Coordinates of C-alpha atoms in Angstrom, one line a residue:
X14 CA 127.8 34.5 -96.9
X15 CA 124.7 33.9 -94.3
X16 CA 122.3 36.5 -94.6
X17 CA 121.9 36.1 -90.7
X18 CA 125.8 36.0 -90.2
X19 CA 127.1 39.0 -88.3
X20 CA 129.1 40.0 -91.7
X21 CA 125.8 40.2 -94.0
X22 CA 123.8 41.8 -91.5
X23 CA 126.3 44.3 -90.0
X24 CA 128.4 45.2 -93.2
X25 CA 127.4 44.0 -96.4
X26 CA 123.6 44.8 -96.2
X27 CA 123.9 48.1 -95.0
X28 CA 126.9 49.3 -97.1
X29 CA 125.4 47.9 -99.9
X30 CA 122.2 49.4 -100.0
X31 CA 123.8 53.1 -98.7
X32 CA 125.5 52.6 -102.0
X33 CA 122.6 51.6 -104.1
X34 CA 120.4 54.3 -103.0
X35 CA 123.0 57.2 -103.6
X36 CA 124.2 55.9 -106.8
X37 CA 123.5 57.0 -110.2
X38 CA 120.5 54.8 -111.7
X39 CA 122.7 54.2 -115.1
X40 CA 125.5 52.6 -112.3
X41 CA 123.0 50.4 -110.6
X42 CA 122.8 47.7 -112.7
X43 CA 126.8 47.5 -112.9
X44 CA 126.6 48.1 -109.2
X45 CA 124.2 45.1 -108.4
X46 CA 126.5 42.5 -110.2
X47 CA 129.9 43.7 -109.0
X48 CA 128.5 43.1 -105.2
X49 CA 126.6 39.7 -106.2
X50 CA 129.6 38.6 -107.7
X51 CA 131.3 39.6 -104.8
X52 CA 129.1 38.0 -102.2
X53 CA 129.1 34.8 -104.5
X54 CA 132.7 34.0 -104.4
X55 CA 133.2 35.2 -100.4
X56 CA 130.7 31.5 -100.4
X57 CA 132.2 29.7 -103.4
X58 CA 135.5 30.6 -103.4
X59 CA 137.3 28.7 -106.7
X60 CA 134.1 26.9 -107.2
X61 CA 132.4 30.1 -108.9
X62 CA 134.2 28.8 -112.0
X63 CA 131.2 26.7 -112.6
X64 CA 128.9 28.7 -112.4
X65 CA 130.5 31.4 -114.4
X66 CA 131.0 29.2 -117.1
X67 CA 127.6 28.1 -117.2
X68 CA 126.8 31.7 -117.4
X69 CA 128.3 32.1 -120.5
X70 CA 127.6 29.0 -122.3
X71 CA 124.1 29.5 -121.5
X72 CA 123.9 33.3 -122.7
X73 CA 125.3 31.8 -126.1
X74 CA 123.1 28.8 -126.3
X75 CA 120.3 30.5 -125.7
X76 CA 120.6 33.0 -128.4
X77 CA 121.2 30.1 -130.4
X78 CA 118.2 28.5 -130.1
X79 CA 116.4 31.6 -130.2
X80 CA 118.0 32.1 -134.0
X81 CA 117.1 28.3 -134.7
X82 CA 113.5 28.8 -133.5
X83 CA 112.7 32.4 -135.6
X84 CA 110.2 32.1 -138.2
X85 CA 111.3 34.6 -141.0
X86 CA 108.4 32.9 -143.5
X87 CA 105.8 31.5 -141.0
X88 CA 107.6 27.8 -140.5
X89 CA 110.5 27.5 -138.1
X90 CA 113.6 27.6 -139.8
X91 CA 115.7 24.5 -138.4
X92 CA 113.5 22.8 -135.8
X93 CA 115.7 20.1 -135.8
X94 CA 118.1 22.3 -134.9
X95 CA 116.6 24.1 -132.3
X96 CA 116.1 20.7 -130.4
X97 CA 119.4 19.5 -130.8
X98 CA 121.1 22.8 -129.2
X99 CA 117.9 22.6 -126.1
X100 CA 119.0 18.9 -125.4
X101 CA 122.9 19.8 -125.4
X102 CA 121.8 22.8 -122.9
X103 CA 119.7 20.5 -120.8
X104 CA 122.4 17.9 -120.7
X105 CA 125.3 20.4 -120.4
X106 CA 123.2 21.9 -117.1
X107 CA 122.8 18.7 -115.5
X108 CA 126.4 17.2 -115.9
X109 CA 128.0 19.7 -113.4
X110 CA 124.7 18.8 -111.1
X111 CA 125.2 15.0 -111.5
X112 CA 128.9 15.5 -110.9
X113 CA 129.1 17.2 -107.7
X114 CA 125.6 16.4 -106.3
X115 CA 124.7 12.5 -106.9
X116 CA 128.0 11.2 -108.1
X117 CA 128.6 9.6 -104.4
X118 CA 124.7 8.8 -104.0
X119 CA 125.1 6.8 -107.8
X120 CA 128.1 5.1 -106.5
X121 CA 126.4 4.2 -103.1
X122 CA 123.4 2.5 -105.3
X123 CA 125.9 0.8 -107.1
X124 CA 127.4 -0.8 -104.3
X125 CA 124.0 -1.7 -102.6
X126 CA 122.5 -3.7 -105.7
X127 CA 125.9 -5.4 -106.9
X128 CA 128.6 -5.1 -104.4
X129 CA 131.0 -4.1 -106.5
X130 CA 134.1 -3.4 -104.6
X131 CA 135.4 -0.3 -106.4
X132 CA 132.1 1.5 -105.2
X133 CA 132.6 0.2 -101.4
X134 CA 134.6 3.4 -100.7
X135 CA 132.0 5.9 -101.8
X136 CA 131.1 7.2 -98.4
X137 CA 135.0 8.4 -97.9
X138 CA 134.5 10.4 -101.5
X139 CA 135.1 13.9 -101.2
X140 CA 133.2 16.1 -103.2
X141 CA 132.6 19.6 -102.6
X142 CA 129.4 20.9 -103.6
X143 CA 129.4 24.9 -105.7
X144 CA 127.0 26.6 -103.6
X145 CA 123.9 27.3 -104.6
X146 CA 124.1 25.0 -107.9
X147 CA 120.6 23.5 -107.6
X148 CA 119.3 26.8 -107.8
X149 CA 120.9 28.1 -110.6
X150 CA 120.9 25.2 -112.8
X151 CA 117.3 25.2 -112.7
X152 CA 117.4 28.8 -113.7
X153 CA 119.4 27.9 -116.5
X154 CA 117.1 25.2 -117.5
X155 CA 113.7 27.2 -117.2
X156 CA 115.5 29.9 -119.2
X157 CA 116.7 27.7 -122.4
X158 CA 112.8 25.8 -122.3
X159 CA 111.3 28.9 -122.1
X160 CA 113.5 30.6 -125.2
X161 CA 112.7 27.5 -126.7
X162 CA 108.9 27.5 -126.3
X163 CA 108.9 30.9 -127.2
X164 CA 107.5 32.3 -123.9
X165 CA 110.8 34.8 -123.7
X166 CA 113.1 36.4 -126.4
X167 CA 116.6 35.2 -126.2
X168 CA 118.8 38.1 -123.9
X169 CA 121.2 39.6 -125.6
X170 CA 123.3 41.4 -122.6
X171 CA 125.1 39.6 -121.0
X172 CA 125.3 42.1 -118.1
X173 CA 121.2 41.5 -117.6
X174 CA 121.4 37.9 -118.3
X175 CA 124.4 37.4 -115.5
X176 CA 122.2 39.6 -113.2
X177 CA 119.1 37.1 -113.7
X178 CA 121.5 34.5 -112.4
X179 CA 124.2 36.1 -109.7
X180 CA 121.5 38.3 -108.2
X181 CA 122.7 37.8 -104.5
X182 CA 119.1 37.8 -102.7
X183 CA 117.8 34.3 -104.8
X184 CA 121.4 33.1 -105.9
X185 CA 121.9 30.7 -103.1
X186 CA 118.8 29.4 -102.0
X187 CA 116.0 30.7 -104.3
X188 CA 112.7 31.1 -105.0
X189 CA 113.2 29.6 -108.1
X190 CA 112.3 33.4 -110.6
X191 CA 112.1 33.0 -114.2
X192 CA 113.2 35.1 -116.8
X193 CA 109.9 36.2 -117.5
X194 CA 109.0 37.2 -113.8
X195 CA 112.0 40.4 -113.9
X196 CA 112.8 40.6 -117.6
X197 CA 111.5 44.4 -117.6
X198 CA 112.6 45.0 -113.8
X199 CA 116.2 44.3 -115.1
X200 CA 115.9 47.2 -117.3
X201 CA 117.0 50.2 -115.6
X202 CA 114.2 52.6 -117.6
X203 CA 111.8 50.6 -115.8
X204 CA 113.0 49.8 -112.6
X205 CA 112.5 53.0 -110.2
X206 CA 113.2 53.4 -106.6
X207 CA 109.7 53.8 -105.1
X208 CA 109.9 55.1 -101.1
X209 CA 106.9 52.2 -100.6
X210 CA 108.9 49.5 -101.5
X211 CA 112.2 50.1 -100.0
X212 CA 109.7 50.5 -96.8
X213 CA 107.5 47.0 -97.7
X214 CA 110.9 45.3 -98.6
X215 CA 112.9 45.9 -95.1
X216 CA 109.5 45.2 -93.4
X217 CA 109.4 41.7 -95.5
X218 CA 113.4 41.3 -94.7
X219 CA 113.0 42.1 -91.1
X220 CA 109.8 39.3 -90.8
X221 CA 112.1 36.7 -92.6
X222 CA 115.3 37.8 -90.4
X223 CA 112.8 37.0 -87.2
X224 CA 111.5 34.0 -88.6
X225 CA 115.4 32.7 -88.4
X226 CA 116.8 34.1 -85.2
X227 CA 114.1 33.7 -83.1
X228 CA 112.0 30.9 -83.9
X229 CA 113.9 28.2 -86.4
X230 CA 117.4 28.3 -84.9
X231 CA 116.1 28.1 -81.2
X232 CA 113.6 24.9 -82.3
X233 CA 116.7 24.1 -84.2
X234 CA 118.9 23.4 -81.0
X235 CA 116.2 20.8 -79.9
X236 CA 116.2 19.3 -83.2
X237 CA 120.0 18.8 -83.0
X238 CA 119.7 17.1 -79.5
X239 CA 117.2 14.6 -80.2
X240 CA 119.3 13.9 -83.4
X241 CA 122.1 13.8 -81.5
X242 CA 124.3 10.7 -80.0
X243 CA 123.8 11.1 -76.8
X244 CA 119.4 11.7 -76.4
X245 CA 118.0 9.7 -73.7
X246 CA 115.5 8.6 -76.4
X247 CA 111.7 8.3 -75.8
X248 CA 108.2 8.9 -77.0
X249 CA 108.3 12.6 -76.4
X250 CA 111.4 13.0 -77.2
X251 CA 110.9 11.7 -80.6
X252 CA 107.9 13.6 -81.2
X253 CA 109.6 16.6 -80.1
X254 CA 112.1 16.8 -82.4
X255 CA 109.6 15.9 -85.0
X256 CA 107.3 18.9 -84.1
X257 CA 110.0 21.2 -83.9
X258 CA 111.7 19.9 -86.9
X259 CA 108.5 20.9 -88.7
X260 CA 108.3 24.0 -87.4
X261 CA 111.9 24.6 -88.0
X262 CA 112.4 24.1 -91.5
X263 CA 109.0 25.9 -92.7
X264 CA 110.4 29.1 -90.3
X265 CA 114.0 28.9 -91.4
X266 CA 112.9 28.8 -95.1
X267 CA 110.3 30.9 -95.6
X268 CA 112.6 33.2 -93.6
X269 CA 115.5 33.1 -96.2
X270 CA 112.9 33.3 -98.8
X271 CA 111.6 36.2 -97.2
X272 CA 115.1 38.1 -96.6
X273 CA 115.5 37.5 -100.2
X274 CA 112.0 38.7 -101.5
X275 CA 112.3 41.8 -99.2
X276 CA 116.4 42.4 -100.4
X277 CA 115.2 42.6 -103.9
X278 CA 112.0 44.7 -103.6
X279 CA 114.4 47.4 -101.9
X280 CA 116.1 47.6 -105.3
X281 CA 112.7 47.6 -107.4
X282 CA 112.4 43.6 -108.0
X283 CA 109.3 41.7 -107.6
X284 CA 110.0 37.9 -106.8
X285 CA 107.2 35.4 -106.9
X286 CA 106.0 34.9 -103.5
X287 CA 107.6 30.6 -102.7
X288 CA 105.3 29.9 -99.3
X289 CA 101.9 30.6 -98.4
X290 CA 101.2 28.9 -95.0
X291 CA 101.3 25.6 -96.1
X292 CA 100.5 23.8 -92.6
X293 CA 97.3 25.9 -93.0
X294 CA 96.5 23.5 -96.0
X295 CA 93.3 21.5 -95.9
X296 CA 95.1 18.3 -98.0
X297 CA 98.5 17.4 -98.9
X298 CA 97.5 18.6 -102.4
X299 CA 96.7 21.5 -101.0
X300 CA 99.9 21.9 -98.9
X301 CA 102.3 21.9 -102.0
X302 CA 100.2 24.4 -103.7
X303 CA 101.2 26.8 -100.8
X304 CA 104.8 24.7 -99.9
X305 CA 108.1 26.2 -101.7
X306 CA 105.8 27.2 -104.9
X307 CA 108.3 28.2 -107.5
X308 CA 109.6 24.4 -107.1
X309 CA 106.9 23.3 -107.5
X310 CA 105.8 25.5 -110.4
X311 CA 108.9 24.4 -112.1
X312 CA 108.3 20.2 -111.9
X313 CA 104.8 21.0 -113.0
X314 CA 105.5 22.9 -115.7
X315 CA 108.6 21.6 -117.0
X316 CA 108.0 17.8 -116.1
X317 CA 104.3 16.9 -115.0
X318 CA 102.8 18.7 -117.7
X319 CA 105.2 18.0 -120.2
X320 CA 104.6 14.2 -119.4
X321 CA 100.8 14.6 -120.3
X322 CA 100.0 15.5 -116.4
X323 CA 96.7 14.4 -115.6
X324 CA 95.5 14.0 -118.9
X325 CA 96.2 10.4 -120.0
X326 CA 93.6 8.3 -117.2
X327 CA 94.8 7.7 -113.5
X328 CA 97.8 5.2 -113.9
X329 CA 99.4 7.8 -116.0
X330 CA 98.3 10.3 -113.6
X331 CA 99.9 8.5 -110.4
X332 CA 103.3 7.6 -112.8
X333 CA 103.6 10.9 -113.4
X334 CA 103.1 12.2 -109.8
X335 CA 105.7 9.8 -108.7
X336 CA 108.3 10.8 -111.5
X337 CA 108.0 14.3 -110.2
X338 CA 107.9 13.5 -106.3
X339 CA 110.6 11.1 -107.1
X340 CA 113.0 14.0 -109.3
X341 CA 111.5 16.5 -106.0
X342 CA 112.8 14.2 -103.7
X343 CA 116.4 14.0 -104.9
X344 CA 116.8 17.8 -106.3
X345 CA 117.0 17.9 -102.3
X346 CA 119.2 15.5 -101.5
X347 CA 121.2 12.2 -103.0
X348 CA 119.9 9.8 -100.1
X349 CA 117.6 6.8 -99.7
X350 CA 115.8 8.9 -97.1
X351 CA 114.9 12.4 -99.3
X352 CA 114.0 9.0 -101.5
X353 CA 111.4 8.2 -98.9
X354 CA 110.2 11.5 -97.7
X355 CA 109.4 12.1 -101.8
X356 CA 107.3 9.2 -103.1
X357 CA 106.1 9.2 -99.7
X358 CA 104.3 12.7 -100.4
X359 CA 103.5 11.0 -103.9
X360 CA 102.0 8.2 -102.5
X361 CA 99.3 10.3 -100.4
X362 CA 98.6 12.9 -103.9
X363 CA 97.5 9.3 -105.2
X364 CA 95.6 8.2 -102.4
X365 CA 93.6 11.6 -102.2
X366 CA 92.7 11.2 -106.0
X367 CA 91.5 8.2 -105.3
X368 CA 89.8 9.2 -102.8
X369 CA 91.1 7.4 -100.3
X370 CA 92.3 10.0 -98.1
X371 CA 89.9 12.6 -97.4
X372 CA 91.2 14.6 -94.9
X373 CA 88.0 16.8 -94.8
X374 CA 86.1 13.9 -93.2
X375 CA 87.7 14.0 -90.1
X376 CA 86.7 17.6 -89.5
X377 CA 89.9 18.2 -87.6
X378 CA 91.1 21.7 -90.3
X379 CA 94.6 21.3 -91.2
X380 CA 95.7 19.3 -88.0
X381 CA 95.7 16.2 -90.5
X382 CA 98.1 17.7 -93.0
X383 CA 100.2 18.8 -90.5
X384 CA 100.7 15.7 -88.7
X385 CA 101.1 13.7 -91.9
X386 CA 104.1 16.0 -93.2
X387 CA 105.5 16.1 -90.0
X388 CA 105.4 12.1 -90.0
X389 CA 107.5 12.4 -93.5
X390 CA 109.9 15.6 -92.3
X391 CA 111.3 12.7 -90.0
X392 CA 113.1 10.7 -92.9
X393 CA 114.1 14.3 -94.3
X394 CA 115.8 15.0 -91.2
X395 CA 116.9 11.9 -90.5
X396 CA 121.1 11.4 -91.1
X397 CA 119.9 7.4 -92.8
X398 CA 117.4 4.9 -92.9
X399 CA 118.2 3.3 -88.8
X400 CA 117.7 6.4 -87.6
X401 CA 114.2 6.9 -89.5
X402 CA 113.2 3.7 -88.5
X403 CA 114.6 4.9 -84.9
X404 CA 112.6 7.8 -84.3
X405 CA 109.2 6.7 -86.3
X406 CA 109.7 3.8 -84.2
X407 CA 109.9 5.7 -80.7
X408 CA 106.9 7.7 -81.8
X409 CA 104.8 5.3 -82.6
X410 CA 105.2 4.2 -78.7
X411 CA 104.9 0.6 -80.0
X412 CA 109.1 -0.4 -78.8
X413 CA 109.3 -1.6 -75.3
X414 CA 112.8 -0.5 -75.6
X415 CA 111.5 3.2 -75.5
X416 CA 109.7 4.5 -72.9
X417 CA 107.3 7.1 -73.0
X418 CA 109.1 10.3 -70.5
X419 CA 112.7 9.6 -69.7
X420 CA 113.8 11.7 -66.5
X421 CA 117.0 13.2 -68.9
X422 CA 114.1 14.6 -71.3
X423 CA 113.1 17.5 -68.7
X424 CA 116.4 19.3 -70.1
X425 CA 113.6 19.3 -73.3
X426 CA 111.0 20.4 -71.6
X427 CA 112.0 24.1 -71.5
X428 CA 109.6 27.0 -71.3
X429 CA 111.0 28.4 -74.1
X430 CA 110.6 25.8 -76.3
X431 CA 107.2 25.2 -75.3
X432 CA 106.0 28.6 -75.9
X433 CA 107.6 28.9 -79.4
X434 CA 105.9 25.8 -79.9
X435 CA 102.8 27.2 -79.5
X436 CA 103.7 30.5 -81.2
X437 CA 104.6 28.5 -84.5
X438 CA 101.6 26.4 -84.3
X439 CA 99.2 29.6 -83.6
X440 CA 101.0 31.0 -86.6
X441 CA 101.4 28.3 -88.9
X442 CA 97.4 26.3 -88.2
X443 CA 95.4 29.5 -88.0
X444 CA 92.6 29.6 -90.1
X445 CA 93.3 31.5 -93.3
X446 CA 90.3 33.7 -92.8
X447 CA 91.4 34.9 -89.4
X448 CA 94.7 35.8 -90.5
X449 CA 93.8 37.8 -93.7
X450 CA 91.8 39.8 -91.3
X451 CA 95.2 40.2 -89.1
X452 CA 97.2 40.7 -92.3
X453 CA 94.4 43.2 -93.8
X454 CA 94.5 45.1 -90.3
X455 CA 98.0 45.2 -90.2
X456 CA 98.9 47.1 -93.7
X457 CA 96.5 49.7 -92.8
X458 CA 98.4 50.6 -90.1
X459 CA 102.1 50.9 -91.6
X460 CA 103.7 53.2 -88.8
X461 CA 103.2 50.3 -86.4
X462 CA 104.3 47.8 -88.8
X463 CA 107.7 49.9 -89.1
X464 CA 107.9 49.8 -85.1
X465 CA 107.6 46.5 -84.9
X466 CA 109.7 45.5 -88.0
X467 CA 112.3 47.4 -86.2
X468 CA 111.6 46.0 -83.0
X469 CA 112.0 42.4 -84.6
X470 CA 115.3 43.5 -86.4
X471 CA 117.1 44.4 -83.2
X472 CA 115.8 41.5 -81.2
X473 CA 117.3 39.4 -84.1
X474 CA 120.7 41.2 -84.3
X475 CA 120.7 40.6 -80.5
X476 CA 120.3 37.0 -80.8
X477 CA 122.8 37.0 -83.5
X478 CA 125.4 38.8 -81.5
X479 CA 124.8 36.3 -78.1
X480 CA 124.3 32.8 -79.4
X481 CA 125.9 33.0 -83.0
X482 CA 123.7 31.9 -86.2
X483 CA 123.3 28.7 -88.3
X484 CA 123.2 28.2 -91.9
X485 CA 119.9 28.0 -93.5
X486 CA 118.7 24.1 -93.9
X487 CA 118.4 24.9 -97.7
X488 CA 122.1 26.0 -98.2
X489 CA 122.8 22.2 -97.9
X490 CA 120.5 21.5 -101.2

């Protein structure tokens, strides 16, 4: 289920939430599973299987190794042990992942570098992937290493331990919350309902439903187009659907994210905040400090750092970037052209350390950065590797094949477009100073914020009602 679909936002949310403030706080708990679990399989269907039994075989292995780790006389009692069971969890996670997410992809390789005929089928595979299983698994996995580091005690309810996981706001499509980050909230003595935050959390879900329905899915129709068969291709054109492409998937994102961290503040949850104006960034190392941050607070802590980080001299510096832009690049998708877009983004974290890019030089504010990521969402978006070299190609001007303004690109040049264009960039390239003075001015005045928050809800509902919705871009992943 869609969180902008007409069934979440005209059934679901509100009958759930009527529920949830009326009922009983020792039922909530109980309450919140039931209707997670219920939301889950209405998306998953038979494939909740999987995740249900990694549910359980996680809950036990984790106890497991918490046992294995305890230190009854001041040494731990079977650290052998203890890494054994974390490396069968770790393995046992990423099977299913393998399986259904980069068994095709493998294949595909496979065929490329030997031409083995049993692997020239693999595009005509069928697969079906469990929603939501990159998210989850990398729950799972932050979960066991963190039990195993001793950061968290093992959780011995499985009714807590299956809420961490099947909670329906970050099931699907994140942020990536550890255990640590709502370990107390999922105790009902210390979760409350607080009037502010049911208030601050439809305020934060109405934002992130806006963000959707009236900027990303609208840019998202000119994306589609100039991705499409039938574009009369050119230089605008191209950089069109580039610009709104960028726009697009930060909007659609940050929106889901958004709808979820606003969901689960209504029922007394504090999720980790994933975006923070990245194309406001000043360098691309910059940008994915504020870009999808529990991602990226996951490869650095469970992968960069692990692999000695930045503390073993540059070449083991720029290894280890590219291992983790290279493991980034494919936890979104089993293609040559997430390949590129990933070690692409590694490449310029190397040339900045070596100083040579320096964005600040050109005095420009985050106009460099944004270009530069916009460069790379082309591959992202891109369906393989011709049309990449298609589109970079007609943006670059350089293919007298392509001309510059084709008369069939005016149907492009719509008013709308251009002016949420400029909307998304005032939004997303404003100084940060300026808008923390906006953002400061706006919570002082929380009567207007309702109004508006309302006003944004019904405009969205409207749009949902005439021109239908579209899944979020990081369902696919």
């Amino acid at each position: 289920m869609v969180f902008s679909s007409p069934g979440f936002l005209f059934l679901f949310f509100p009958v759930f939430f009527a529920l949830y403030f009326v009922l009983p706080r020792a039922a909530r708990n109980s309450y919140i599973l039931l209707a997670s679990f219920a939301f889950y399989i209405l998306g998953a269907g038979a494939l909740t299987a999987v995740a249900l039994v990694l549910l359980m075989l996680n809950w036990l292995l984790g106890q497991l190794i918490a046992h294995l780790r305890r230190e009854p006389s001041g040494a731990a009692a079977r650290p052998g042990a203890a890494r054994l069971a974390l490396a069968a969890g770790i393995v046992m996670n990423l099977a299913p992942l393998i399986f259904f997410k980069y068994l095709l992809f493998l294949a595909q390789v496979l065929h490329d570098v030997s031409g083995a005929a049993p692997f020239a089928t693999a595009a005509t595979w069928k697969i079906v992937l469990p929603l939501g299983i990159s998210f989850y698994v990398f729950h799972f996995l932050s979960y066991l290493l963190d039990v195993y580091a001793r950061r968290i005690e093992a959780e011995t309810s499985i009714q807590k331990f299956a809420i961490y996981i099947f909670l329906f706001p970050h099931l699907i499509a994140g942020p990536v919350v550890r255990y640590a980050e709502v370990r107390e909230q999922l105790n009902l003595k210390y979760r409350r309902l607080v009037g502010s935050d049911v208030f601050w959390g439809m305020v934060i879900f109405c934002i992130g439903l806006a963000k959707k329905m009236l900027i990303a899915d609208p840019l998202g129709s000119v994306v589609d187009v100039v991705h499409g068969p039938t574009v009369a291709m050119s230089t605008y054109a191209a950089w069109l659907g580039a610009l709104c492409y960028s726009f697009q998937i930060y909007f659609d994102f940050s929106g889901y994210t958004d709808m979820a961290i606003g969901m689960a503040r209504m029922m007394g949850f504090r999720f980790p905040r994933n975006f923070n104006r990245p194309y406001a960034a000043a360098s691309i190392t910059e940008f994915w400090q504020r870009w999808h941050m529990t991602l990226s607070r996951f490869f650095r802590d469970y992968v960069y750092i692990p692999l000695g980080g930045n503390r073993r001299g540059n070449l083991a510096t720029y290894r280890n970037s590219f291992i983790v832009f290279g493991l980034c690049a494919l936890w979104h998708g089993a293609a040559y052209t997430f390949l590129i877009w990933g070690l692409g983004h590694g490449a310029l974290l190397a040339f900045e350390r070596a100083g040579w890019l320096n964005s600040a030089r050109w005095r420009l504010g985050s106009l460099p950065v944004f270009v530069l990521a916009t460069l790379l969402w082309v591959p992202f978006r891109a369906v393989d590797l011709g049309q990449t070299g298609k589109l970079l190609r007609a943006m670059s001007g350089l293919d007298p094949a392509v001309p510059l303004w084709q008369d069939a690109n005016r149907v492009l040049a719509d008013p709308k477009v251009m002016f949420l264009l400029a909307l998304a960039g005032l939004i997303c390239l404003l100084g940060d100073k300026p808008f923390q003075r906006l953002r400061r001015r706006s919570l002082r005045q929380p009567l207007m914020m309702g109004v508006y928050s309302c006003l944004l809800y019904l405009l969205s509902c409207l749009a949902v009602v005439e021109g239908g919705f579209n899944p979020f871009i990081y369902f696919q992943f």
